[in-house]
Amino acid sequence: MTNIALITGITGQDGSFLAEFLLSKGYEVHGTIRRSSVDFRERIMHLEGAPHFHLHYADLGDSMSIIQVLNKVRPTEIYNLAAQSHVQVSFDSPEFTADVDATGVLRILEGVRQCGLAKTCRIYQASTSELYGKVEEVPQNENTQFHPYSPYAVAKLYGYWIVKEYREAYNMYCCSGILFNHESERRGETFVTRKITLAAARIAQGKQDKLYLGNLSSLRDWGYAKDYVECMWLILQHETPEDFVIATGVQHSVREFCQLAFHHVGIELEFKGEGADEKGIDKTTGKVIVEVSEDFYRPTDVVNLLGDPTKAKAKLGWNPAKTSFEELVKIMVEADIVKVAAEVAGEKVRTNLVEYLEKGIVK
Ligand code: NAP
Ligand code: G4F
């Protein structure tokens, strides 16, 4: 029997990597997309038209659209990755975040039941280390007490508990991957890692002057998204439905991420000062490259995330050390150097074309 996967949030960072991974495993892959007035399919454009790849319109805020897709696709595995995934944005749009990240999970679970798929379909829920929030212990594992510390985390906590409830109440195969931060060259540009790697590439190529950041001391356990989507799949292949922490077990600060990213473009940064007055200075030129802007401070910030992946290693055979922090930063910076160089080249071509048109060299 063919495995049929339905990925919600297929246009996102993880969705795009997971789609590629499942196609390589011979799955029939279906994904949900939303209507937008601008192009939003950059990450999956290369897959469109492939024989086993299909897209459907659905929104996690709209039960009818979910049920329609479930009935049409009749998936054997669902990966519920769709979410308003930006923590800072959740303070500005708390109700929307709750509707999608909390009630949206319920809509998927109940949809599966109502479509008669409860016994045949396994469900993966994209849970998060943000559940640990104002952390009760370091490192965090599957037994660590939750202390959500943002509207996003509170919404995701509902998602976590409703998955557990459906598992116990209806004997459904549904589980949560409690994933720590994972990044890549496809990461959204407003998350701190990508904001830094893009800025490093732009500053090195003269396209940006300075980088403004918020809390530089915040600590994260950063892994590579490509390695993490494999683990999502492994979680659903496990004999029994269980929740897993997925992390590298290594922690770095935003400041350290910055130093390494700029190092890859030939700028050695030295940080001086404290709090909002702290600055990242180019050791060679003395120029201020990084400044703190309180605009990027959060009403409550999660500052000490470090995961313990022991269970995933032991029960799933997953390797948390596949891509190191140093390799991750290098991958991201190199991709952004190429991206910015292409933009610069494009600008030159446009400028030359205007000049040639004006001089009548081309008509
Ligand atoms: P992402 O790049 O922001 O992608 C989010 C996806 O959700 C996009 O495809 C987006 O579609 C879709 N979406 C948003 N609102 C929706 C709605 N109302 N209905 C249907 N789709 C909707 O996020 P990601 O980094 O890939 O993360 C994937 C999941 O893992 C998310 O649930 C996130 O909360 C969770 N997570 C991520 C991390 C991490 O470090 N990356 C860690 C732990 C958990 P559009 O393209 O149309 O906006
Ligand atoms: O990159 P971030 O925005 O990621 P955050 O808040 O950890 O959330 C991401 O990871 C979660 C897993 O733990 C996911 F559930 C969630 O969906 C998302 O993918 O911020 C990381 C840290 C924060 O402490 C933030 O305060 O970096 C700090 N930071 C400092 N300056 C900044 C900035 N964050 C952003 N986005 N922009 C800044 O300028």
Coordinates of C-alpha atoms and ligand atoms in Angstrom, one line a residue:
M1 CA 0.0 0.0 0.0
T2 CA 1.3 3.5 -0.8
N3 CA 2.0 5.8 2.1
I4 CA 0.0 9.0 1.7
A5 CA 1.2 12.0 3.7
L6 CA -0.7 15.2 4.2
I7 CA 1.6 18.1 5.3
T8 CA -0.1 21.2 6.6
G9 CA 2.3 24.2 6.4
I10 CA 4.1 22.7 3.4
T11 CA 5.2 26.2 2.2
G12 CA 7.2 26.8 5.4
Q13 CA 10.8 25.9 6.2
D14 CA 10.0 22.5 7.7
G15 CA 7.2 21.6 5.3
S16 CA 9.4 22.1 2.3
F17 CA 12.2 19.9 3.7
L18 CA 9.7 17.2 4.9
A19 CA 8.0 17.1 1.5
E20 CA 11.4 16.4 -0.2
F21 CA 12.3 13.8 2.4
L22 CA 8.9 11.9 2.1
L23 CA 9.0 12.0 -1.7
S24 CA 12.5 10.4 -1.6
K25 CA 10.9 7.7 0.6
G26 CA 8.3 6.9 -2.1
Y27 CA 5.4 8.7 -0.4
E28 CA 2.5 10.3 -2.2
V29 CA 2.8 13.8 -0.7
H30 CA -0.1 16.2 -0.3
G31 CA 0.2 19.7 1.1
T32 CA -2.1 22.4 2.2
I33 CA -1.6 26.0 1.0
R34 CA -3.4 29.3 1.5
R35 CA -4.4 31.9 -1.0
S36 CA -2.1 35.0 -0.9
S37 CA -1.9 38.0 -3.1
V38 CA 1.9 37.6 -3.3
D39 CA 4.0 34.6 -4.2
F40 CA 4.4 32.3 -1.1
R41 CA 5.6 29.1 -2.8
E42 CA 9.3 29.9 -3.1
R43 CA 10.4 26.9 -1.0
I44 CA 8.3 24.3 -2.9
M45 CA 8.3 25.7 -6.4
H46 CA 10.8 23.1 -7.5
L47 CA 8.4 20.3 -6.5
E48 CA 5.3 21.6 -8.2
G49 CA 4.3 19.4 -11.1
A50 CA 6.2 16.3 -9.8
P51 CA 4.1 13.1 -10.2
H52 CA 3.5 12.3 -6.5
F53 CA 3.2 15.9 -5.2
H54 CA -0.2 17.6 -4.8
L55 CA -1.4 20.9 -3.3
H56 CA -4.8 21.7 -1.9
Y57 CA -6.2 24.9 -0.4
A58 CA -7.0 24.7 3.3
D59 CA -6.7 26.9 6.3
L60 CA -6.3 25.7 9.9
G61 CA -8.9 28.3 10.9
D62 CA -11.5 26.7 8.6
S63 CA -12.8 23.2 9.6
M64 CA -14.7 22.8 6.3
S65 CA -11.6 23.2 4.3
I66 CA -9.8 20.7 6.5
I67 CA -12.5 18.1 6.3
Q68 CA -12.7 18.5 2.5
V69 CA -9.0 17.8 2.1
L70 CA -9.0 14.9 4.6
N71 CA -11.9 13.2 2.7
K72 CA -10.2 13.8 -0.7
V73 CA -6.7 12.7 0.3
R74 CA -7.5 10.0 2.9
P75 CA -3.9 10.3 4.3
T76 CA -2.1 7.5 6.2
E77 CA 0.1 10.1 7.9
I78 CA -0.6 13.7 8.8
Y79 CA 2.2 16.2 9.7
N80 CA 0.5 19.2 11.2
L81 CA 3.2 21.8 10.8
A82 CA 0.9 24.8 10.0
A83 CA 1.1 27.6 12.6
Q84 CA 1.6 31.2 13.2
S85 CA 5.1 30.3 14.2
H86 CA 6.7 33.7 15.2
V87 CA 6.8 34.2 19.0
Q88 CA 7.1 38.0 18.8
V89 CA 4.2 38.2 16.4
S90 CA 2.1 36.2 18.8
F91 CA 2.1 39.2 21.2
D92 CA 0.6 41.4 18.5
S93 CA -1.8 38.8 17.2
P94 CA -2.6 36.6 20.2
E95 CA -6.2 35.7 19.1
F96 CA -5.2 34.6 15.6
T97 CA -2.3 32.7 17.1
A98 CA -4.6 30.8 19.5
D99 CA -7.1 30.0 16.7
V100 CA -4.4 28.5 14.4
D101 CA -1.9 27.1 16.9
A102 CA -4.4 25.8 19.5
T103 CA -7.9 25.3 18.0
G104 CA -6.3 24.4 14.6
V105 CA -4.8 21.3 16.1
L106 CA -8.3 20.3 17.5
R107 CA -9.8 20.8 14.0
I108 CA -7.3 18.4 12.5
L109 CA -7.8 15.7 15.2
E110 CA -11.6 16.0 15.2
G111 CA -11.6 16.1 11.3
V112 CA -9.6 12.8 11.3
R113 CA -12.2 11.2 13.6
Q114 CA -15.2 12.5 11.6
C115 CA -13.8 11.3 8.3
G116 CA -13.4 7.8 9.7
L117 CA -9.6 7.9 9.6
A118 CA -8.9 7.5 13.4
K119 CA -7.7 3.9 13.0
T120 CA -5.7 4.2 9.8
C121 CA -4.0 7.6 10.1
R122 CA -1.0 8.6 12.2
I123 CA -0.7 12.2 13.3
Y124 CA 2.4 14.2 14.0
Q125 CA 2.0 17.5 15.9
A126 CA 4.7 20.2 15.6
S127 CA 5.2 21.0 19.3
T128 CA 7.9 23.2 20.6
S129 CA 10.6 23.9 23.2
E130 CA 8.8 27.2 23.9
L131 CA 6.5 25.1 26.1
Y132 CA 9.4 25.1 28.7
G133 CA 9.5 28.9 28.4
K134 CA 10.6 30.3 31.8
V135 CA 12.5 27.2 32.3
E136 CA 12.1 25.0 35.4
E137 CA 15.3 23.1 34.8
V138 CA 18.2 22.9 32.4
P139 CA 18.5 20.9 30.2
Q140 CA 14.9 20.2 29.3
N141 CA 13.6 16.6 28.6
E142 CA 10.2 14.9 28.1
N143 CA 9.5 15.1 31.9
T144 CA 10.4 18.7 32.5
Q145 CA 7.6 20.9 33.7
F146 CA 6.1 23.3 31.2
H147 CA 6.0 27.0 31.8
P148 CA 4.9 28.7 28.6
Y149 CA 6.0 32.3 28.4
S150 CA 4.3 33.9 25.3
P151 CA 0.8 33.7 23.6
Y152 CA 2.5 31.4 21.0
A153 CA 3.7 29.0 23.7
V154 CA 0.3 29.0 25.5
A155 CA -1.4 28.1 22.3
K156 CA 1.1 25.4 21.5
L157 CA 0.5 24.0 25.0
Y158 CA -3.1 23.5 24.2
G159 CA -2.0 21.7 21.0
Y160 CA 0.2 19.4 23.0
W161 CA -2.5 18.5 25.5
I162 CA -5.3 18.0 23.0
V163 CA -3.1 15.5 21.1
K164 CA -2.4 13.6 24.3
E165 CA -6.2 13.7 25.1
Y166 CA -7.2 12.3 21.7
R167 CA -4.5 9.6 22.0
E168 CA -5.9 8.5 25.4
A169 CA -9.6 9.1 24.9
Y170 CA -9.9 7.6 21.3
N171 CA -6.8 5.4 21.2
M172 CA -5.6 7.4 18.2
Y173 CA -2.0 7.3 17.0
C174 CA -1.1 10.9 17.5
C175 CA 2.0 12.4 19.1
S176 CA 4.1 15.6 19.5
G177 CA 7.6 16.2 18.6
I178 CA 8.9 18.8 21.1
L179 CA 11.4 20.4 18.7
F180 CA 14.0 22.9 19.8
N181 CA 15.0 25.7 17.4
H182 CA 16.0 24.4 14.0
E183 CA 17.3 26.7 11.3
S184 CA 18.4 26.5 7.7
E185 CA 19.0 28.5 4.5
R186 CA 15.2 28.4 4.1
R187 CA 14.5 29.9 7.6
G188 CA 12.0 32.9 7.6
E189 CA 14.0 36.1 7.4
T190 CA 12.6 37.6 10.6
F191 CA 13.9 34.8 12.9
V192 CA 17.1 35.8 14.6
T193 CA 19.5 33.4 12.9
R194 CA 18.4 34.2 9.4
K195 CA 18.2 37.9 10.2
I196 CA 21.9 37.7 11.2
T197 CA 23.1 35.6 8.3
L198 CA 21.4 37.8 5.7
A199 CA 22.7 40.9 7.4
A200 CA 26.3 39.5 7.4
A201 CA 26.0 38.7 3.7
R202 CA 24.6 42.2 2.9
I203 CA 27.0 44.1 5.1
A204 CA 30.0 42.3 3.5
Q205 CA 28.7 43.2 0.1
G206 CA 28.0 46.8 0.9
K207 CA 24.2 46.5 0.8
Q208 CA 23.5 47.2 4.5
D209 CA 25.1 49.3 7.1
K210 CA 24.2 47.9 10.5
L211 CA 22.3 45.1 12.1
Y212 CA 19.8 45.9 14.9
L213 CA 18.9 43.1 17.3
G214 CA 17.1 42.6 20.6
N215 CA 18.3 40.3 23.5
L216 CA 21.9 39.2 22.6
S217 CA 22.3 37.0 25.7
S218 CA 19.4 34.7 24.9
L219 CA 20.5 31.1 24.7
R220 CA 19.2 28.6 22.2
D221 CA 19.8 24.9 21.2
W222 CA 20.0 25.4 17.4
G223 CA 19.9 22.4 15.0
Y224 CA 19.6 22.0 11.2
A225 CA 16.0 21.7 10.0
K226 CA 16.9 19.0 7.4
D227 CA 18.0 16.7 10.2
Y228 CA 14.8 17.5 12.3
V229 CA 12.3 16.6 9.6
E230 CA 13.8 13.1 9.4
C231 CA 13.0 12.8 13.1
M232 CA 9.4 13.8 12.5
W233 CA 9.1 10.8 10.2
L234 CA 10.9 8.5 12.7
I235 CA 8.5 9.5 15.4
L236 CA 5.5 8.3 13.3
Q237 CA 7.3 5.1 12.4
H238 CA 7.7 4.2 16.1
E239 CA 5.7 1.2 17.3
T240 CA 3.8 3.2 19.9
P241 CA 2.7 6.8 19.8
E242 CA 5.0 8.8 22.1
D243 CA 6.2 12.4 22.5
F244 CA 9.9 13.1 21.9
V245 CA 12.2 16.0 22.6
I246 CA 14.3 16.7 19.5
A247 CA 17.4 18.9 20.2
T248 CA 21.2 18.9 19.7
G249 CA 22.1 19.2 23.4
V250 CA 24.4 22.1 22.6
Q251 CA 23.7 25.7 23.5
H252 CA 24.9 29.1 22.2
S253 CA 23.9 32.7 22.6
V254 CA 22.6 35.1 20.0
R255 CA 25.8 37.0 20.4
E256 CA 27.9 33.9 19.6
F257 CA 25.7 33.2 16.6
C258 CA 26.5 36.7 15.4
Q259 CA 30.2 36.4 15.9
L260 CA 30.4 33.2 14.0
A261 CA 28.2 34.4 11.1
F262 CA 30.3 37.6 10.6
H263 CA 33.5 35.6 10.9
H264 CA 32.4 33.7 7.7
V265 CA 32.2 37.0 5.8
G266 CA 35.6 38.1 7.1
I267 CA 34.4 40.4 9.9
E268 CA 35.7 39.7 13.4
L269 CA 33.2 41.1 15.9
E270 CA 34.0 42.2 19.4
F271 CA 31.1 43.0 21.8
K272 CA 31.4 45.9 24.2
G273 CA 28.9 47.5 26.6
E274 CA 25.9 46.0 28.4
G275 CA 22.1 45.7 27.8
A276 CA 20.7 48.2 25.3
D277 CA 24.1 49.9 25.1
E278 CA 26.0 46.8 23.9
K279 CA 27.6 47.0 20.5
G280 CA 29.2 44.6 18.1
I281 CA 32.4 46.3 16.7
D282 CA 34.5 45.3 13.7
K283 CA 37.9 44.6 15.3
T284 CA 39.8 45.7 12.2
T285 CA 38.0 49.0 11.3
G286 CA 36.4 49.9 14.7
K287 CA 33.1 50.4 12.9
V288 CA 29.9 49.5 14.9
I289 CA 28.2 46.7 13.0
V290 CA 25.6 45.4 15.6
E291 CA 23.5 47.6 17.8
V292 CA 20.7 46.7 20.2
S293 CA 17.2 48.1 19.5
E294 CA 14.6 47.7 22.3
D295 CA 12.0 47.3 19.5
F296 CA 13.1 43.7 19.4
Y297 CA 12.7 43.1 23.1
R298 CA 9.7 40.9 24.0
P299 CA 7.3 41.5 26.8
T300 CA 8.4 38.1 28.2
D301 CA 11.4 36.4 26.6
V302 CA 12.6 32.8 26.8
V303 CA 16.3 32.9 27.5
N304 CA 17.6 29.5 28.4
L305 CA 16.6 26.6 26.1
L306 CA 18.8 23.5 26.0
G307 CA 17.3 20.1 25.1
D308 CA 18.2 16.6 26.2
P309 CA 17.7 14.3 23.1
T310 CA 18.5 11.1 25.0
K311 CA 15.1 9.5 24.4
A312 CA 15.1 10.2 20.6
K313 CA 18.7 8.8 20.4
A314 CA 17.8 5.7 22.3
K315 CA 14.3 4.9 20.9
L316 CA 14.5 6.3 17.4
G317 CA 18.2 5.9 16.6
W318 CA 18.3 9.6 15.7
N319 CA 21.7 11.3 15.6
P320 CA 21.5 14.8 17.2
A321 CA 25.1 15.6 16.2
K322 CA 24.7 15.1 12.4
T323 CA 25.1 18.8 11.7
S324 CA 27.1 20.9 14.1
F325 CA 26.4 24.5 15.1
E326 CA 29.5 25.6 13.2
E327 CA 28.3 23.7 10.1
L328 CA 24.8 25.1 10.4
V329 CA 26.0 28.7 10.6
K330 CA 28.3 28.1 7.6
I331 CA 25.5 26.6 5.5
M332 CA 23.3 29.6 6.2
V333 CA 25.9 32.3 5.6
E334 CA 27.1 30.7 2.4
A335 CA 23.6 30.5 1.0
D336 CA 22.9 34.1 1.9
I337 CA 26.2 35.3 0.3
V338 CA 25.0 33.7 -3.0
K339 CA 21.5 35.2 -2.6
V340 CA 22.8 38.7 -2.0
A341 CA 25.4 38.4 -4.8
A342 CA 22.6 37.4 -7.2
E343 CA 20.6 40.4 -6.1
V344 CA 23.6 42.7 -6.6
A345 CA 24.3 41.2 -10.1
G346 CA 20.6 41.6 -11.0
E347 CA 20.7 45.3 -10.0
K348 CA 23.8 45.8 -12.2
V349 CA 22.1 44.2 -15.1
R350 CA 19.1 46.5 -14.6
T351 CA 21.3 49.6 -14.3
N352 CA 23.2 48.7 -17.5
L353 CA 20.0 48.0 -19.4
V354 CA 18.6 51.4 -18.4
E355 CA 21.8 53.0 -19.5
Y356 CA 21.9 51.1 -22.8
L357 CA 18.2 52.0 -23.5
E358 CA 18.9 55.7 -22.7
K359 CA 22.0 55.7 -25.1
G360 CA 20.0 53.9 -27.7
I361 CA 22.5 51.0 -27.6
V362 CA 19.5 48.6 -27.2
K363 CA 16.0 49.4 -28.4
Ligands
NAP1 P1 7.1 28.5 9.1 O1 8.3 28.5 8.2 O2 6.7 29.8 9.7 O3 5.9 27.8 8.4 C1 4.6 27.8 8.9 C2 3.7 27.2 7.9 O4 2.3 27.3 8.5 C3 3.6 28.0 6.6 O5 3.5 27.0 5.5 C4 2.3 28.8 6.7 O6 1.7 29.1 5.4 C5 1.5 27.9 7.5 N1 0.3 28.5 8.1 C6 0.3 29.6 8.9 N2 -1.0 29.9 9.3 C7 -1.8 29.0 8.7 C8 -3.2 28.8 8.7 N3 -4.0 29.6 9.3 N4 -3.6 27.7 7.9 C9 -2.8 26.9 7.2 N5 -1.5 27.1 7.2 C10 -1.0 28.1 7.9 O7 7.4 27.5 10.3 P2 8.5 26.3 10.5 O8 9.8 26.9 11.0 O9 8.6 25.5 9.2 O10 7.8 25.5 11.6 C11 6.9 24.4 11.3 C12 6.1 24.1 12.6 O11 7.0 23.7 13.6 C13 5.3 25.3 13.2 O12 4.1 24.7 13.7 C14 6.2 25.8 14.3 O13 5.4 26.4 15.2 C15 6.8 24.5 14.8 N6 8.1 24.6 15.4 C16 9.2 25.2 14.7 C17 10.4 25.3 15.3 C18 11.6 25.9 14.5 O14 12.6 26.2 15.2 N7 11.5 26.1 13.2 C19 10.7 24.7 16.5 C20 9.6 24.1 17.2 C21 8.3 24.1 16.6 P3 2.0 30.5 4.6 O15 3.3 30.2 3.9 O16 0.9 30.6 3.8 O17 2.2 31.6 5.6
G4F2 O1 14.7 33.4 16.3 P1 13.6 33.7 17.3 O2 12.6 34.6 16.8 O3 13.1 32.3 17.7 P2 12.2 31.8 18.9 O4 11.5 32.9 19.6 O5 13.1 30.9 19.7 O6 11.1 30.9 18.2 C1 11.5 29.9 17.2 O7 11.8 28.7 17.9 C2 10.8 28.1 18.6 C3 11.4 26.8 19.3 O8 11.9 27.1 20.5 C4 9.6 27.7 17.7 F1 8.6 27.1 18.4 C5 9.1 29.0 17.1 O9 8.1 28.7 16.2 C6 10.2 29.7 16.3 O10 10.6 28.9 15.2 O11 14.3 34.2 18.6 C7 15.3 33.6 19.3 C8 15.8 34.4 20.4 C9 14.8 35.1 21.3 O12 15.1 35.0 22.7 C10 14.7 36.5 20.9 O13 14.4 37.4 21.9 O14 16.5 35.5 19.8 C11 16.2 36.7 20.5 N1 16.4 37.8 19.5 C12 17.3 38.8 19.7 N2 17.2 39.7 18.7 C13 15.7 38.1 18.4 C14 16.3 39.3 17.9 N3 14.7 37.4 17.8 C15 14.3 37.9 16.6 N4 13.3 37.2 15.9 N5 14.7 39.1 16.1 C16 15.7 39.8 16.7 O15 16.1 40.9 16.2

